[in-house]
């Protein structure tokens, strides 16, 4: 399937901050599988779909390449990077360690107001799950993971996490395409909030570390299964 066939839901980018909005639009299309692994990104077609010129598009592609979502091809445009089992293993091993440590610190350091805010977000994420609103759930889940790391109050952890998070977004979305994993992940969120509410930092850190690691395990299994049978199209496209 060529890139023009993989852009059905693209909407024109607003004229404000074209560079940033092109990044957001393309990132979401890659993360949510509208542009599958290995898909060629033809500049003329992308520009037409996003209603932008080549300059902001090329700037956007450079940013997405730095996030590991796009591979720039000399004199041949760009394509969406493929996700390998080895990459998933290494990435989620690192992120699970960072987020687990951050969760324990956040449990000890967050204020009462911080905890109340997380509870409100948790209640919303439970409702989104019940309404099967996968896109909205995913966006809010991403925010929760960011906030937990920020509440740890450790700038070095936050910087490391920020560099890895963009690469992890696509893999996290792959995981919740499995309804079983989506249900399981919500249960882990509930466990985590219970640990935060009782200020059990050790338990909160372990639950969150296991929660992140489990996401990597699910996607790893899906990728391994994909390599064992003939490919009939891009994974999760």
PDB file of C-alpha atoms in Angstrom:
ATOM      1  CA  UNK A   1       0.000   0.000   0.000  1.00  0.00           C
ATOM      2  CA  UNK A   2       1.518   3.341  -0.971  1.00  0.00           C
ATOM      3  CA  UNK A   3       1.524   6.428   1.256  1.00  0.00           C
ATOM      4  CA  UNK A   4      -1.369   8.098  -0.568  1.00  0.00           C
ATOM      5  CA  UNK A   5      -3.601   5.161   0.406  1.00  0.00           C
ATOM      6  CA  UNK A   6      -2.494   5.420   4.029  1.00  0.00           C
ATOM      7  CA  UNK A   7      -3.567   9.027   4.555  1.00  0.00           C
ATOM      8  CA  UNK A   8      -7.378   8.816   4.661  1.00  0.00           C
ATOM      9  CA  UNK A   9      -7.956  10.715   7.864  1.00  0.00           C
ATOM     10  CA  UNK A  10      -5.428  13.515   7.383  1.00  0.00           C
ATOM     11  CA  UNK A  11      -6.801  16.976   7.971  1.00  0.00           C
ATOM     12  CA  UNK A  12      -5.325  20.283   6.770  1.00  0.00           C
ATOM     13  CA  UNK A  13      -2.884  21.709   9.292  1.00  0.00           C
ATOM     14  CA  UNK A  14      -3.831  25.084  10.742  1.00  0.00           C
ATOM     15  CA  UNK A  15      -1.753  28.022   9.541  1.00  0.00           C
ATOM     16  CA  UNK A  16      -0.394  28.795  13.018  1.00  0.00           C
ATOM     17  CA  UNK A  17       2.870  27.083  13.954  1.00  0.00           C
ATOM     18  CA  UNK A  18       2.990  24.922  10.847  1.00  0.00           C
ATOM     19  CA  UNK A  19       6.227  23.248  11.881  1.00  0.00           C
ATOM     20  CA  UNK A  20       4.939  22.086  15.283  1.00  0.00           C
ATOM     21  CA  UNK A  21       1.541  21.103  13.986  1.00  0.00           C
ATOM     22  CA  UNK A  22       3.012  19.112  11.117  1.00  0.00           C
ATOM     23  CA  UNK A  23       5.084  17.225  13.694  1.00  0.00           C
ATOM     24  CA  UNK A  24       2.017  16.492  15.814  1.00  0.00           C
ATOM     25  CA  UNK A  25      -0.089  15.410  12.853  1.00  0.00           C
ATOM     26  CA  UNK A  26       2.515  13.076  11.383  1.00  0.00           C
ATOM     27  CA  UNK A  27       3.513  11.724  14.802  1.00  0.00           C
ATOM     28  CA  UNK A  28      -0.090  10.789  15.580  1.00  0.00           C
ATOM     29  CA  UNK A  29      -0.518   9.144  12.174  1.00  0.00           C
ATOM     30  CA  UNK A  30       2.594   7.036  12.765  1.00  0.00           C
ATOM     31  CA  UNK A  31       1.813   6.218  16.404  1.00  0.00           C
ATOM     32  CA  UNK A  32      -1.768   5.173  15.629  1.00  0.00           C
ATOM     33  CA  UNK A  33      -0.843   3.150  12.559  1.00  0.00           C
ATOM     34  CA  UNK A  34      -2.283   5.292   9.758  1.00  0.00           C
ATOM     35  CA  UNK A  35       1.248   5.284   8.390  1.00  0.00           C
ATOM     36  CA  UNK A  36       2.528   1.765   8.917  1.00  0.00           C
ATOM     37  CA  UNK A  37       6.119   0.602   9.478  1.00  0.00           C
ATOM     38  CA  UNK A  38       8.124   0.921   6.286  1.00  0.00           C
ATOM     39  CA  UNK A  39       5.648   3.304   4.601  1.00  0.00           C
ATOM     40  CA  UNK A  40       7.334   5.758   2.234  1.00  0.00           C
ATOM     41  CA  UNK A  41       6.635   9.424   2.974  1.00  0.00           C
ATOM     42  CA  UNK A  42       6.474  11.152  -0.390  1.00  0.00           C
ATOM     43  CA  UNK A  43       6.898  14.884   0.176  1.00  0.00           C
ATOM     44  CA  UNK A  44       4.485  16.058  -2.512  1.00  0.00           C
ATOM     45  CA  UNK A  45       1.709  13.794  -1.241  1.00  0.00           C
ATOM     46  CA  UNK A  46       2.246  14.643   2.434  1.00  0.00           C
ATOM     47  CA  UNK A  47       2.318  18.375   1.657  1.00  0.00           C
ATOM     48  CA  UNK A  48      -0.947  18.091  -0.215  1.00  0.00           C
ATOM     49  CA  UNK A  49      -2.674  16.162   2.559  1.00  0.00           C
ATOM     50  CA  UNK A  50      -1.461  18.484   5.325  1.00  0.00           C
ATOM     51  CA  UNK A  51      -1.796  21.639   3.230  1.00  0.00           C
ATOM     52  CA  UNK A  52       1.746  22.813   3.955  1.00  0.00           C
ATOM     53  CA  UNK A  53       4.882  23.625   1.981  1.00  0.00           C
ATOM     54  CA  UNK A  54       8.003  21.484   1.852  1.00  0.00           C
ATOM     55  CA  UNK A  55      10.012  23.641   4.276  1.00  0.00           C
ATOM     56  CA  UNK A  56       7.924  22.953   7.434  1.00  0.00           C
ATOM     57  CA  UNK A  57       7.493  19.345   6.336  1.00  0.00           C
ATOM     58  CA  UNK A  58      11.229  18.788   6.085  1.00  0.00           C
ATOM     59  CA  UNK A  59      11.723  20.403   9.499  1.00  0.00           C
ATOM     60  CA  UNK A  60       9.051  18.116  10.919  1.00  0.00           C
ATOM     61  CA  UNK A  61      10.663  15.034   9.390  1.00  0.00           C
ATOM     62  CA  UNK A  62      13.990  15.916  10.996  1.00  0.00           C
ATOM     63  CA  UNK A  63      12.344  16.056  14.419  1.00  0.00           C
ATOM     64  CA  UNK A  64      10.531  12.764  13.857  1.00  0.00           C
ATOM     65  CA  UNK A  65      13.810  11.202  12.731  1.00  0.00           C
ATOM     66  CA  UNK A  66      15.425  12.324  16.004  1.00  0.00           C
ATOM     67  CA  UNK A  67      12.555  10.580  17.824  1.00  0.00           C
ATOM     68  CA  UNK A  68      13.200   7.355  15.943  1.00  0.00           C
ATOM     69  CA  UNK A  69       9.846   7.402  14.149  1.00  0.00           C
ATOM     70  CA  UNK A  70      11.132   8.273  10.682  1.00  0.00           C
ATOM     71  CA  UNK A  71      14.186   7.242   8.683  1.00  0.00           C
ATOM     72  CA  UNK A  72      15.560   9.890   6.321  1.00  0.00           C
ATOM     73  CA  UNK A  73      16.692   8.449   2.988  1.00  0.00           C
ATOM     74  CA  UNK A  74      19.364  10.458   1.126  1.00  0.00           C
ATOM     75  CA  UNK A  75      17.794  11.894  -2.037  1.00  0.00           C
ATOM     76  CA  UNK A  76      14.838   9.521  -1.622  1.00  0.00           C
ATOM     77  CA  UNK A  77      12.630  11.218   0.958  1.00  0.00           C
ATOM     78  CA  UNK A  78      11.776   9.367   4.152  1.00  0.00           C
ATOM     79  CA  UNK A  79       9.961   6.317   5.464  1.00  0.00           C
ATOM     80  CA  UNK A  80       8.430   5.200   8.733  1.00  0.00           C
ATOM     81  CA  UNK A  81      10.904   3.143  10.737  1.00  0.00           C
ATOM     82  CA  UNK A  82      10.128  -0.473  11.479  1.00  0.00           C
ATOM     83  CA  UNK A  83       9.918  -1.669  15.075  1.00  0.00           C
ATOM     84  CA  UNK A  84      12.243  -4.548  15.928  1.00  0.00           C
ATOM     85  CA  UNK A  85      12.052  -6.985  18.832  1.00  0.00           C
ATOM     86  CA  UNK A  86      15.524  -5.917  19.957  1.00  0.00           C
ATOM     87  CA  UNK A  87      14.509  -2.252  19.979  1.00  0.00           C
ATOM     88  CA  UNK A  88      11.394  -2.971  22.055  1.00  0.00           C
ATOM     89  CA  UNK A  89      13.412  -5.014  24.563  1.00  0.00           C
ATOM     90  CA  UNK A  90      16.053  -2.335  25.073  1.00  0.00           C
ATOM     91  CA  UNK A  91      13.676   0.616  25.064  1.00  0.00           C
ATOM     92  CA  UNK A  92      11.199  -0.770  27.567  1.00  0.00           C
ATOM     93  CA  UNK A  93      13.907  -2.137  29.817  1.00  0.00           C
ATOM     94  CA  UNK A  94      15.188   1.431  30.139  1.00  0.00           C
ATOM     95  CA  UNK A  95      11.800   3.140  30.417  1.00  0.00           C
ATOM     96  CA  UNK A  96      10.489   0.645  32.968  1.00  0.00           C
ATOM     97  CA  UNK A  97      13.488   1.372  35.177  1.00  0.00           C
ATOM     98  CA  UNK A  98      13.100   5.134  34.864  1.00  0.00           C
ATOM     99  CA  UNK A  99       9.336   5.215  35.389  1.00  0.00           C
ATOM    100  CA  UNK A 100       9.441   2.717  38.252  1.00  0.00           C
ATOM    101  CA  UNK A 101      12.015   4.792  40.105  1.00  0.00           C
ATOM    102  CA  UNK A 102      10.124   8.000  39.330  1.00  0.00           C
ATOM    103  CA  UNK A 103       6.842   6.543  40.614  1.00  0.00           C
ATOM    104  CA  UNK A 104       8.381   5.685  43.971  1.00  0.00           C
ATOM    105  CA  UNK A 105       9.861   9.166  44.317  1.00  0.00           C
ATOM    106  CA  UNK A 106       6.623  10.802  43.205  1.00  0.00           C
ATOM    107  CA  UNK A 107       4.665   8.838  45.802  1.00  0.00           C
ATOM    108  CA  UNK A 108       6.888  10.255  48.537  1.00  0.00           C
ATOM    109  CA  UNK A 109       7.120  13.800  47.201  1.00  0.00           C
ATOM    110  CA  UNK A 110       3.800  14.706  45.587  1.00  0.00           C
ATOM    111  CA  UNK A 111       1.480  17.109  47.362  1.00  0.00           C
ATOM    112  CA  UNK A 112      -2.120  16.397  48.312  1.00  0.00           C
ATOM    113  CA  UNK A 113      -3.213  18.576  45.382  1.00  0.00           C
ATOM    114  CA  UNK A 114      -0.977  16.593  43.006  1.00  0.00           C
ATOM    115  CA  UNK A 115      -2.547  13.358  44.185  1.00  0.00           C
ATOM    116  CA  UNK A 116      -6.057  14.754  43.753  1.00  0.00           C
ATOM    117  CA  UNK A 117      -5.229  15.799  40.197  1.00  0.00           C
ATOM    118  CA  UNK A 118      -3.985  12.302  39.381  1.00  0.00           C
ATOM    119  CA  UNK A 119      -7.134  10.816  40.889  1.00  0.00           C
ATOM    120  CA  UNK A 120      -9.273  13.010  38.635  1.00  0.00           C
ATOM    121  CA  UNK A 121      -7.269  11.951  35.583  1.00  0.00           C
ATOM    122  CA  UNK A 122      -7.560   8.318  36.670  1.00  0.00           C
ATOM    123  CA  UNK A 123     -11.341   8.574  36.950  1.00  0.00           C
ATOM    124  CA  UNK A 124     -11.464   9.983  33.439  1.00  0.00           C
ATOM    125  CA  UNK A 125      -9.233   7.276  32.020  1.00  0.00           C
ATOM    126  CA  UNK A 126     -11.479   4.615  33.560  1.00  0.00           C
ATOM    127  CA  UNK A 127     -14.481   6.240  31.876  1.00  0.00           C
ATOM    128  CA  UNK A 128     -12.712   6.461  28.505  1.00  0.00           C
ATOM    129  CA  UNK A 129     -11.857   2.782  28.731  1.00  0.00           C
ATOM    130  CA  UNK A 130     -15.474   1.925  29.488  1.00  0.00           C
ATOM    131  CA  UNK A 131     -16.590   3.980  26.476  1.00  0.00           C
ATOM    132  CA  UNK A 132     -13.990   2.269  24.249  1.00  0.00           C
ATOM    133  CA  UNK A 133     -12.474   5.629  23.294  1.00  0.00           C
ATOM    134  CA  UNK A 134      -9.038   4.306  22.476  1.00  0.00           C
ATOM    135  CA  UNK A 135      -7.543   7.493  21.017  1.00  0.00           C
ATOM    136  CA  UNK A 136      -8.656   9.692  23.930  1.00  0.00           C
ATOM    137  CA  UNK A 137      -7.551   7.060  26.436  1.00  0.00           C
ATOM    138  CA  UNK A 138      -4.128   6.862  24.836  1.00  0.00           C
ATOM    139  CA  UNK A 139      -3.621  10.643  24.879  1.00  0.00           C
ATOM    140  CA  UNK A 140      -4.574  10.906  28.566  1.00  0.00           C
ATOM    141  CA  UNK A 141      -2.491   7.869  29.480  1.00  0.00           C
ATOM    142  CA  UNK A 142       0.515   9.534  27.864  1.00  0.00           C
ATOM    143  CA  UNK A 143      -0.047  12.617  30.029  1.00  0.00           C
ATOM    144  CA  UNK A 144      -0.316  10.537  33.198  1.00  0.00           C
ATOM    145  CA  UNK A 145       3.022   8.854  32.535  1.00  0.00           C
ATOM    146  CA  UNK A 146       4.631  12.255  31.933  1.00  0.00           C
ATOM    147  CA  UNK A 147       3.138  13.753  35.098  1.00  0.00           C
ATOM    148  CA  UNK A 148       4.252  10.864  37.311  1.00  0.00           C
ATOM    149  CA  UNK A 149       7.853  11.363  36.156  1.00  0.00           C
ATOM    150  CA  UNK A 150       7.614  15.119  36.658  1.00  0.00           C
ATOM    151  CA  UNK A 151       6.248  14.680  40.184  1.00  0.00           C
ATOM    152  CA  UNK A 152       9.365  12.703  41.088  1.00  0.00           C
ATOM    153  CA  UNK A 153      11.122  16.059  41.269  1.00  0.00           C
ATOM    154  CA  UNK A 154      14.295  14.764  39.626  1.00  0.00           C
ATOM    155  CA  UNK A 155      15.375  16.729  36.561  1.00  0.00           C
ATOM    156  CA  UNK A 156      17.867  14.130  35.372  1.00  0.00           C
ATOM    157  CA  UNK A 157      15.218  11.399  35.390  1.00  0.00           C
ATOM    158  CA  UNK A 158      12.813  13.750  33.584  1.00  0.00           C
ATOM    159  CA  UNK A 159      15.379  14.549  30.883  1.00  0.00           C
ATOM    160  CA  UNK A 160      16.186  10.893  30.281  1.00  0.00           C
ATOM    161  CA  UNK A 161      12.503  10.017  30.167  1.00  0.00           C
ATOM    162  CA  UNK A 162      11.678  12.811  27.732  1.00  0.00           C
ATOM    163  CA  UNK A 163      14.274  11.555  25.255  1.00  0.00           C
ATOM    164  CA  UNK A 164      12.848   8.034  25.300  1.00  0.00           C
ATOM    165  CA  UNK A 165       9.135   8.768  25.559  1.00  0.00           C
ATOM    166  CA  UNK A 166       8.632   9.812  21.930  1.00  0.00           C
ATOM    167  CA  UNK A 167      10.059   6.482  20.784  1.00  0.00           C
ATOM    168  CA  UNK A 168       7.842   4.586  23.218  1.00  0.00           C
ATOM    169  CA  UNK A 169       4.531   6.184  22.178  1.00  0.00           C
ATOM    170  CA  UNK A 170       4.080   4.083  19.044  1.00  0.00           C
ATOM    171  CA  UNK A 171       4.854   0.872  20.922  1.00  0.00           C
ATOM    172  CA  UNK A 172       2.456   1.755  23.729  1.00  0.00           C
ATOM    173  CA  UNK A 173      -0.301   2.314  21.207  1.00  0.00           C
ATOM    174  CA  UNK A 174       0.461  -1.052  19.593  1.00  0.00           C
ATOM    175  CA  UNK A 175      -0.063  -2.673  22.997  1.00  0.00           C
ATOM    176  CA  UNK A 176      -3.553  -1.285  23.607  1.00  0.00           C
ATOM    177  CA  UNK A 177      -4.686  -2.454  20.177  1.00  0.00           C
ATOM    178  CA  UNK A 178      -5.011  -5.731  22.070  1.00  0.00           C
ATOM    179  CA  UNK A 179      -8.246  -5.502  24.065  1.00  0.00           C
ATOM    180  CA  UNK A 180      -6.891  -8.013  26.573  1.00  0.00           C
ATOM    181  CA  UNK A 181      -3.826  -5.864  27.202  1.00  0.00           C
ATOM    182  CA  UNK A 182      -5.921  -2.707  27.366  1.00  0.00           C
ATOM    183  CA  UNK A 183      -8.075  -4.258  30.095  1.00  0.00           C
ATOM    184  CA  UNK A 184      -4.991  -5.530  31.905  1.00  0.00           C
ATOM    185  CA  UNK A 185      -3.314  -2.109  31.729  1.00  0.00           C
ATOM    186  CA  UNK A 186      -6.338  -0.425  33.283  1.00  0.00           C
ATOM    187  CA  UNK A 187      -6.174  -2.888  36.163  1.00  0.00           C
ATOM    188  CA  UNK A 188      -2.535  -1.920  36.697  1.00  0.00           C
ATOM    189  CA  UNK A 189      -3.521   1.744  36.753  1.00  0.00           C
ATOM    190  CA  UNK A 190      -6.067   0.972  39.474  1.00  0.00           C
ATOM    191  CA  UNK A 191      -3.435  -0.875  41.528  1.00  0.00           C
ATOM    192  CA  UNK A 192      -1.048   2.024  41.088  1.00  0.00           C
ATOM    193  CA  UNK A 193      -3.561   4.624  42.249  1.00  0.00           C
ATOM    194  CA  UNK A 194      -4.339   2.507  45.323  1.00  0.00           C
ATOM    195  CA  UNK A 195      -0.632   2.446  46.181  1.00  0.00           C
ATOM    196  CA  UNK A 196      -0.340   6.210  45.712  1.00  0.00           C
ATOM    197  CA  UNK A 197      -3.406   6.834  47.862  1.00  0.00           C
ATOM    198  CA  UNK A 198      -1.854   4.889  50.762  1.00  0.00           C
ATOM    199  CA  UNK A 199       1.573   6.479  50.119  1.00  0.00           C
ATOM    200  CA  UNK A 200       3.156   3.058  49.649  1.00  0.00           C
ATOM    201  CA  UNK A 201       6.137   4.232  47.617  1.00  0.00           C
ATOM    202  CA  UNK A 202       7.817   0.845  47.260  1.00  0.00           C
ATOM    203  CA  UNK A 203       4.638  -0.787  45.959  1.00  0.00           C
ATOM    204  CA  UNK A 204       3.825   2.153  43.665  1.00  0.00           C
ATOM    205  CA  UNK A 205       7.274   1.977  42.108  1.00  0.00           C
ATOM    206  CA  UNK A 206       7.098  -1.781  41.538  1.00  0.00           C
ATOM    207  CA  UNK A 207       3.585  -1.680  40.072  1.00  0.00           C
ATOM    208  CA  UNK A 208       4.547   1.089  37.656  1.00  0.00           C
ATOM    209  CA  UNK A 209       7.799  -0.609  36.655  1.00  0.00           C
ATOM    210  CA  UNK A 210       5.926  -3.856  35.986  1.00  0.00           C
ATOM    211  CA  UNK A 211       3.169  -1.969  34.134  1.00  0.00           C
ATOM    212  CA  UNK A 212       5.655  -0.416  31.696  1.00  0.00           C
ATOM    213  CA  UNK A 213       7.662  -3.613  31.283  1.00  0.00           C
ATOM    214  CA  UNK A 214       4.488  -5.576  30.540  1.00  0.00           C
ATOM    215  CA  UNK A 215       3.669  -3.249  27.652  1.00  0.00           C
ATOM    216  CA  UNK A 216       7.027  -4.065  26.100  1.00  0.00           C
ATOM    217  CA  UNK A 217       6.438  -7.782  26.600  1.00  0.00           C
ATOM    218  CA  UNK A 218       3.065  -7.674  24.814  1.00  0.00           C
ATOM    219  CA  UNK A 219       4.426  -5.834  21.780  1.00  0.00           C
ATOM    220  CA  UNK A 220       7.495  -8.072  21.692  1.00  0.00           C
ATOM    221  CA  UNK A 221       5.248 -11.135  21.522  1.00  0.00           C
ATOM    222  CA  UNK A 222       3.191  -9.586  18.719  1.00  0.00           C
ATOM    223  CA  UNK A 223       6.301  -8.707  16.727  1.00  0.00           C
ATOM    224  CA  UNK A 224       7.759 -12.183  17.221  1.00  0.00           C
ATOM    225  CA  UNK A 225       4.533 -13.759  16.005  1.00  0.00           C
ATOM    226  CA  UNK A 226       4.524 -11.451  12.988  1.00  0.00           C
ATOM    227  CA  UNK A 227       8.001 -12.553  11.923  1.00  0.00           C
ATOM    228  CA  UNK A 228       6.968 -16.215  12.094  1.00  0.00           C
ATOM    229  CA  UNK A 229       4.288 -15.940   9.394  1.00  0.00           C
ATOM    230  CA  UNK A 230       4.246 -14.439   5.895  1.00  0.00           C
ATOM    231  CA  UNK A 231       3.690 -10.680   5.885  1.00  0.00           C
ATOM    232  CA  UNK A 232       0.431  -9.592   4.275  1.00  0.00           C
ATOM    233  CA  UNK A 233       0.750  -5.912   5.101  1.00  0.00           C
ATOM    234  CA  UNK A 234       2.356  -3.486   7.574  1.00  0.00           C
ATOM    235  CA  UNK A 235       2.101  -4.445  11.229  1.00  0.00           C
ATOM    236  CA  UNK A 236      -0.895  -2.788  12.862  1.00  0.00           C
ATOM    237  CA  UNK A 237      -1.525  -0.563   9.836  1.00  0.00           C
TER     238      UNK A 237
END
